[in-house]
Short mmCIF file of C-alpha atoms and ligand atoms in Angstrom, two decimals:
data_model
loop_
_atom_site.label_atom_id
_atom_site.label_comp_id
_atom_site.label_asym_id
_atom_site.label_seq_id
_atom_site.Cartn_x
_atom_site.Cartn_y
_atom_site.Cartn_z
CA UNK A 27 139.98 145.01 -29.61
CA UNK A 28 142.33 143.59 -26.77
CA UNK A 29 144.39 147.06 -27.30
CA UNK A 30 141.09 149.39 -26.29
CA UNK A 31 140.67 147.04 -23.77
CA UNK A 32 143.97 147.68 -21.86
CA UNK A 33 143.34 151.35 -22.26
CA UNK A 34 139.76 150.93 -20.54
CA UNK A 35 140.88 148.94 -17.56
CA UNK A 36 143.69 150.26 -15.59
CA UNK A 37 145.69 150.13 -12.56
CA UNK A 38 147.41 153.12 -10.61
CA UNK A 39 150.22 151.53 -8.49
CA UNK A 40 151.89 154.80 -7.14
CA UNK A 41 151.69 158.62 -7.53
CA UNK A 42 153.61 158.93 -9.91
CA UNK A 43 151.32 157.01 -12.71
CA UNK A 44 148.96 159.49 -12.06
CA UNK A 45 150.38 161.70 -15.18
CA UNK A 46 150.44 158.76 -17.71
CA UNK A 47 147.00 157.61 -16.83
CA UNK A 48 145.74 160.89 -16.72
CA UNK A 49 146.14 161.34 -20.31
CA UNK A 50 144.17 158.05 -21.36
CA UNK A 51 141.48 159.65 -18.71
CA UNK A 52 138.58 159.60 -21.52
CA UNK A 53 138.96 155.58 -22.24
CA UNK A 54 139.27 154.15 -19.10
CA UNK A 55 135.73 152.25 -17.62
CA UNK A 56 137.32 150.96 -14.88
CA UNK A 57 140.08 151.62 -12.48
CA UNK A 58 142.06 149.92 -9.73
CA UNK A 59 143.95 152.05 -7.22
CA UNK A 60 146.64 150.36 -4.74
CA UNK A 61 147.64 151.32 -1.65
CA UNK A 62 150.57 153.92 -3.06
CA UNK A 63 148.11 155.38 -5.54
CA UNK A 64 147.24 158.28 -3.19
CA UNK A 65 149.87 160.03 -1.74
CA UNK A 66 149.45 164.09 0.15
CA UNK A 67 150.63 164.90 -3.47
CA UNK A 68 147.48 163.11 -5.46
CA UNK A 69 144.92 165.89 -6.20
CA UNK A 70 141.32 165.07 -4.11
CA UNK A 71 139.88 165.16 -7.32
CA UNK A 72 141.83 163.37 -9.48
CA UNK A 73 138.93 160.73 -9.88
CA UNK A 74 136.61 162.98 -11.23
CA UNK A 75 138.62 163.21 -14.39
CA UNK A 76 138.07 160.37 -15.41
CA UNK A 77 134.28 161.08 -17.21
CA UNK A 78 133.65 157.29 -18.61
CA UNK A 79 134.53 155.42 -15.41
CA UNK A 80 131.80 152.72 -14.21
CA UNK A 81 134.42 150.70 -11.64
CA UNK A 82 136.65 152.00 -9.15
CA UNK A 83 138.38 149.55 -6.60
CA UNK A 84 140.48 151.69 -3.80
CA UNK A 85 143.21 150.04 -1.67
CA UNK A 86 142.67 152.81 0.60
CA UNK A 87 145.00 151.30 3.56
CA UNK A 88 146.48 154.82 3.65
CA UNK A 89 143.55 156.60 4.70
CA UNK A 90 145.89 157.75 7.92
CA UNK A 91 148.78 159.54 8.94
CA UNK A 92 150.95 160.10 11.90
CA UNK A 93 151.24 163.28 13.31
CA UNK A 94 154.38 164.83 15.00
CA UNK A 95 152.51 163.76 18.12
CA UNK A 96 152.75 160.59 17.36
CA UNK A 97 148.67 159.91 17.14
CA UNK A 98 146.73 158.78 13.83
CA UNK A 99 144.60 160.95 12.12
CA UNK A 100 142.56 159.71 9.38
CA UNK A 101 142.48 161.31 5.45
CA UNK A 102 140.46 161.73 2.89
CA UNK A 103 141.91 159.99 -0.50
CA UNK A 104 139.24 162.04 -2.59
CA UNK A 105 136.79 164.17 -2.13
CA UNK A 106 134.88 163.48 -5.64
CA UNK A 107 134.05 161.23 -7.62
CA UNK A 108 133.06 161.16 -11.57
CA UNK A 109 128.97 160.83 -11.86
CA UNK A 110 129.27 157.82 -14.25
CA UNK A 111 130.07 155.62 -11.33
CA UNK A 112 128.72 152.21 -11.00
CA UNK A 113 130.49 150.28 -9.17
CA UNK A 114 132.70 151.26 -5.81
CA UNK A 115 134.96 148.83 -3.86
CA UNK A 116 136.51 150.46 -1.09
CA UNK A 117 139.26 148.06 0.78
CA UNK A 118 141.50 147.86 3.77
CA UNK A 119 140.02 151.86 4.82
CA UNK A 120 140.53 152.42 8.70
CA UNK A 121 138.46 155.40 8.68
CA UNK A 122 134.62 155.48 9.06
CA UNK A 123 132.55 154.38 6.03
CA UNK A 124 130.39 157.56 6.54
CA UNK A 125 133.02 160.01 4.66
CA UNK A 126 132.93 157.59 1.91
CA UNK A 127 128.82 157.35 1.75
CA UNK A 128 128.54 160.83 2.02
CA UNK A 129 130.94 161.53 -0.84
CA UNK A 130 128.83 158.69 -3.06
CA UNK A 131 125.44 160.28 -1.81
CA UNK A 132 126.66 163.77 -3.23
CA UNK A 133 128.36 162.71 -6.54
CA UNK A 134 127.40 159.27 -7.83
CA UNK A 135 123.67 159.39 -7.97
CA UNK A 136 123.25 156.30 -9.98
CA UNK A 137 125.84 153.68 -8.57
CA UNK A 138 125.11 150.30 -8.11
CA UNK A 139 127.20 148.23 -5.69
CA UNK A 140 128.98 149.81 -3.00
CA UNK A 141 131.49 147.33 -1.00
CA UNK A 142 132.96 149.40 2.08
CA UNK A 143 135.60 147.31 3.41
CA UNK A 144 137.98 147.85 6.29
CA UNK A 145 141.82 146.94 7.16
CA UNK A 146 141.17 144.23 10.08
CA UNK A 147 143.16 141.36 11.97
CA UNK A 148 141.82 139.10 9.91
CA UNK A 149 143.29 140.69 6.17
CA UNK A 150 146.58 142.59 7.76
CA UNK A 151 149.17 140.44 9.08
CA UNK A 152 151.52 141.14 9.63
CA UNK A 153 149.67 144.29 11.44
CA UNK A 154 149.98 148.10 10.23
CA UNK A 155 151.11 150.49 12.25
CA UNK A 156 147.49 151.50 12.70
CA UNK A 157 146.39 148.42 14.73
CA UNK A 158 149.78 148.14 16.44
CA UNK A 159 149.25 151.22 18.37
CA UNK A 160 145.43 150.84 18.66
CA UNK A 161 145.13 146.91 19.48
CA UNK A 162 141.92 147.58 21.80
CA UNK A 163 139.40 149.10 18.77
CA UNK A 164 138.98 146.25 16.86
CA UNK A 165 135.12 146.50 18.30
CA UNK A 166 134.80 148.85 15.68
CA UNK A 167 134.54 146.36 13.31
CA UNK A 168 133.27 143.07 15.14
CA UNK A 169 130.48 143.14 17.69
CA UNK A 170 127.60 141.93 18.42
CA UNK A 171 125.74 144.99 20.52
CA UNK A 172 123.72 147.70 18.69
CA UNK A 173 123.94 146.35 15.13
CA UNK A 174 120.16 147.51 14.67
CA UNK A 175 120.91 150.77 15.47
CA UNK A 176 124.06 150.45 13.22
CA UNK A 177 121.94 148.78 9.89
CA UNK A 178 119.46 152.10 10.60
CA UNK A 179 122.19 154.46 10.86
CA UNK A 180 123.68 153.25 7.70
CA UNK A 181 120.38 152.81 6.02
CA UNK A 182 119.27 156.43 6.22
CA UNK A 183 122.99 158.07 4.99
CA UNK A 184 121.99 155.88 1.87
CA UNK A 185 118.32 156.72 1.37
CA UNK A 186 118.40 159.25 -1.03
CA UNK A 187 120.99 156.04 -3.30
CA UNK A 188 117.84 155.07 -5.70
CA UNK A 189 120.11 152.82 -7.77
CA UNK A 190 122.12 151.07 -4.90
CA UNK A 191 121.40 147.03 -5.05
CA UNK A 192 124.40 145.54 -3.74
CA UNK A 193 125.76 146.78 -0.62
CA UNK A 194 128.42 145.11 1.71
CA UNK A 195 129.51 146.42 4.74
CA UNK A 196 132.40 145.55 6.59
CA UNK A 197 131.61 144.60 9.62
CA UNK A 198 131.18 141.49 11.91
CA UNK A 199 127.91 140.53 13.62
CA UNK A 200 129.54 138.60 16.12
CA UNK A 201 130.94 139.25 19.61
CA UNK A 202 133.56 141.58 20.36
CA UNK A 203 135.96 138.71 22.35
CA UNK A 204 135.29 136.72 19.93
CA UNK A 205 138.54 136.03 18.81
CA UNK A 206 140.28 135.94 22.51
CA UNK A 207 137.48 133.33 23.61
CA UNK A 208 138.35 130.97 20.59
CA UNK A 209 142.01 131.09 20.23
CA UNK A 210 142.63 131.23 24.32
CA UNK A 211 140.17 128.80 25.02
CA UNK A 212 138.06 126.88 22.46
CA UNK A 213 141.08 125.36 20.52
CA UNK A 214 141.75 123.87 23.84
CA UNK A 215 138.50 122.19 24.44
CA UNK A 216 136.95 124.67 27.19
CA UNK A 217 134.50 127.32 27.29
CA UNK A 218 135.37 130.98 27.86
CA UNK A 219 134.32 132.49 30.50
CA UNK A 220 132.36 135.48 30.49
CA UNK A 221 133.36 138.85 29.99
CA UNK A 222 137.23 137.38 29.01
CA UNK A 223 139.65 140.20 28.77
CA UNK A 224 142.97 139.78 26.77
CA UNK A 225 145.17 139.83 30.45
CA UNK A 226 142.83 136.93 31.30
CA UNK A 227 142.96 135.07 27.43
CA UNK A 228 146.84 135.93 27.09
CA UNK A 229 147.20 134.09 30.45
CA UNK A 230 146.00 131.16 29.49
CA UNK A 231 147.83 131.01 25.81
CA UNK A 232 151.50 131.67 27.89
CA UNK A 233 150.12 129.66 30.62
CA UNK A 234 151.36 131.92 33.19
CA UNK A 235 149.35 133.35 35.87
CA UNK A 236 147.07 136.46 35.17
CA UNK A 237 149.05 139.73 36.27
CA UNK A 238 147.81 141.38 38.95
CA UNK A 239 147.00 145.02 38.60
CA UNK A 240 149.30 147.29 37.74
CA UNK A 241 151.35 144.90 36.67
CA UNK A 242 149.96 144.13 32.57
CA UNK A 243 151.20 142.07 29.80
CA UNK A 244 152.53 143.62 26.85
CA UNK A 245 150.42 144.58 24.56
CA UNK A 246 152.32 143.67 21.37
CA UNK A 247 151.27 140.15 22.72
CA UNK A 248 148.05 140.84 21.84
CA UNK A 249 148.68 142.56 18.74
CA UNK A 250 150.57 139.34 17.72
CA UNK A 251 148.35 137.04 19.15
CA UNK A 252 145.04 138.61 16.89
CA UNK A 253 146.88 139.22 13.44
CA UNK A 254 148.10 135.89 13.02
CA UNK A 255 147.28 133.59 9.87
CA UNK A 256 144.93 131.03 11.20
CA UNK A 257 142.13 128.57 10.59
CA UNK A 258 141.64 128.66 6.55
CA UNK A 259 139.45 125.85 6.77
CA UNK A 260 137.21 127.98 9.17
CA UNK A 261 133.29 126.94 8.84
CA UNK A 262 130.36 127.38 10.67
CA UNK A 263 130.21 123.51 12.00
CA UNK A 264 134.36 124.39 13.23
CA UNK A 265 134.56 125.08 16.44
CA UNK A 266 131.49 123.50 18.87
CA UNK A 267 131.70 126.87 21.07
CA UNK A 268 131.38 129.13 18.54
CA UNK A 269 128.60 127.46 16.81
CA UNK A 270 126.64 128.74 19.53
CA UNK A 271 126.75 132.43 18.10
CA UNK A 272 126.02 130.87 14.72
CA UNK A 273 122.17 131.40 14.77
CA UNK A 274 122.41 135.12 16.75
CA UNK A 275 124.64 136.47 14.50
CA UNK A 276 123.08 135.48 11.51
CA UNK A 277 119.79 136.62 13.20
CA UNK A 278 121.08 140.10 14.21
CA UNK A 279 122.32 139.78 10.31
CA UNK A 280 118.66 139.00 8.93
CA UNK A 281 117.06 141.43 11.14
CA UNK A 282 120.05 144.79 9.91
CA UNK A 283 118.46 143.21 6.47
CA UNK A 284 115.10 144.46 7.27
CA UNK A 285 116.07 146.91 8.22
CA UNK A 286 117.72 148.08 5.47
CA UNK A 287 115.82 147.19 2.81
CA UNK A 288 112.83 149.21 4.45
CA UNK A 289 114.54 152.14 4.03
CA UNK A 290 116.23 150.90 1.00
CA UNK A 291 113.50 148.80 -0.85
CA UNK A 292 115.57 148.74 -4.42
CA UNK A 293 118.23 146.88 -2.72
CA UNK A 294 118.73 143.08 -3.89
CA UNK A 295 121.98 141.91 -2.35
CA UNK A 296 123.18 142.69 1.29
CA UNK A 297 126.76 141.60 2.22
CA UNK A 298 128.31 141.61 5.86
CA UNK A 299 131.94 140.42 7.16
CA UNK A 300 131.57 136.50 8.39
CA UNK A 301 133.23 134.61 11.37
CA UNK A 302 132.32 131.63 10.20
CA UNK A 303 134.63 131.38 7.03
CA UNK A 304 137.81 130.42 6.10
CA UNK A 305 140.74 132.61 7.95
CA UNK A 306 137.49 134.73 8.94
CA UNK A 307 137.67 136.44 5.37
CA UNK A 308 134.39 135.46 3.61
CA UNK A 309 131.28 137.41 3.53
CA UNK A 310 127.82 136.33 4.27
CA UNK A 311 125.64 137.19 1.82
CA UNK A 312 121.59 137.45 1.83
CA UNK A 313 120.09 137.59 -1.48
CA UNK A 314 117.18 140.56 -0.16
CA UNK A 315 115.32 141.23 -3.55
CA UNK A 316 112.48 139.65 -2.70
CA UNK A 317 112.46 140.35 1.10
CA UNK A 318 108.73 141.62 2.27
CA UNK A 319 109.19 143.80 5.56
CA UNK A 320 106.57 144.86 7.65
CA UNK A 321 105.79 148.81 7.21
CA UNK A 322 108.24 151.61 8.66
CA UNK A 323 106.67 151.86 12.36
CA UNK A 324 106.49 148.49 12.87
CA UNK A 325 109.32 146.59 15.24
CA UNK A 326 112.19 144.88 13.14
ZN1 ZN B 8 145.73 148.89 8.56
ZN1 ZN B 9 135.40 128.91 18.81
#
């Protein structure tokens, strides 16, 4: 018994275990890929050999490469996946969920939790090479503007996912400076003021005067000053100042739920990135099986 086991759960480390795994392909259930699993060598669809799988967890942290320019481009790890799939974890991507929906949508018609999560300042320190040269785009991942329009957009790539009822999305519902207003100013006892930009918050962590245009602080400061491992006692009832955008982001969270499960009405558990958790790692999660939303062309 405990020998089928190992054979059905598996882990591909690097590239090169490809080969050996490859030939167990028919008894593995469940597979974990690490960051080195997927190399420019790996085949796109070396996943959809495997015909029994119902798990797949993917480091994918190297969904980019550099280019002789010297700019990021983002890459595909796979383009299919087997049909048996149940279960997909998707960690540490930079990329946009969409490529990895879209692949789901076309080849896993019955999976049933999808976690989409992304390489952030709050999981990578010290930082990758990604967020060292793009230190200004972590909005992609934590704001507080347009998240109904996000929870629709999302919502519809998954519509035709009949199965789907666990979903998490990685993503913060919570402002954009967040981070700059409470480790500038909140550990220190004042508000931030509004609109802070990182010249302004960086300022007031060297305690040096503001830089007056063109003159700009380096911007590895910044880099440092957001992936750094802090607060893993973090809680809603932490910090006084932040407590304030306790109740609108869970609200904007509660109303991307309805809107979601209108357009998804099979879905039971919905799953977003939290601020208010220890190092900022946690997820909030709504239990949405039993959530009753108003019909389709009514307001959130
Ligand atoms: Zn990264
Ligand atoms: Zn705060």
């Amino acid at each position: 018994m405990g020998f089928v086991r190992w054979i059905q759960i598996l882990t591909v480390r690097k590239h090169e275990d490809w080969k050996e795994i490859l030939q167990r392909s028919p008894s593995v259930l469940e597979l974990r890929c690490l960051e080195d699993a997927f190399t420019s060598k790996t085949p796109k669809n070396v996943l959809v050999q495997f015909k029994c799988l119902r798990a797949l967890y993917i480091d994918a942290h190297g969904d980019i490469i550099r280019r002789d320019s010297g700019q990021f481009a983002y890459r595909d790890l796979f383009k299919v996946l087997p049909p048996s799939l149940l279960r997909l974890e998707i960690a540490h991507a930079h990329g946009p969920d969409l490529r990895v929906i879209q692949t789901v949508r076309e080849h896993c018609p019955n999976l049933v939790v999808l976690r989409l999560g992304r390489c952030s300042m709050f999981n990578r320190i010290p930082p990758c090479p990604f967020w060292r040269e793009y230190p200004l785009d972590h909005d992609a991942y934590i704001a507080a503007i347009g998240t109904d329009d996000f929870a629709h957009s999302v919502a519809q790539e998954l519509v035709p996912m009949h199965s789907l009822k666990a979903l998490r999305i990685g993503v913060y519902f919570m402002h954009s400076n967040a981070v700059l207003a409470h480790r500038a100013y909140h550990v220190r006892g004042v508000p931030a003021p509004d609109g802070v930009d990182w010249q302004q918050a960086l300022s007031v962590v060297q305690n040096i005067p503001v830089p007056q245009p063109p003159a700009r602080l380096d911007q590895n400061l910044l880099v440092d000053f957001y992936h750094q491992d802090a607060e893993p006692d973090f809680g809603p009832d932490s910090c006084t100042f932040c407590h304030d955008s306790f109740e609108p982001s869970r609200g904007a969270e509660a109303r991307a739920n309805r809107i979601i499960k209108r357009l998804l009405p099979g879905l039971q558990i919905m799953e977003w990135m939290d601020w208010f958790s220890p190092s900022h790692r946690g997820v909030s999660q709504h239990p949405i099986e039993d959530l009753v939303v108003p019909a389709s062309n009514a307001p959130p």
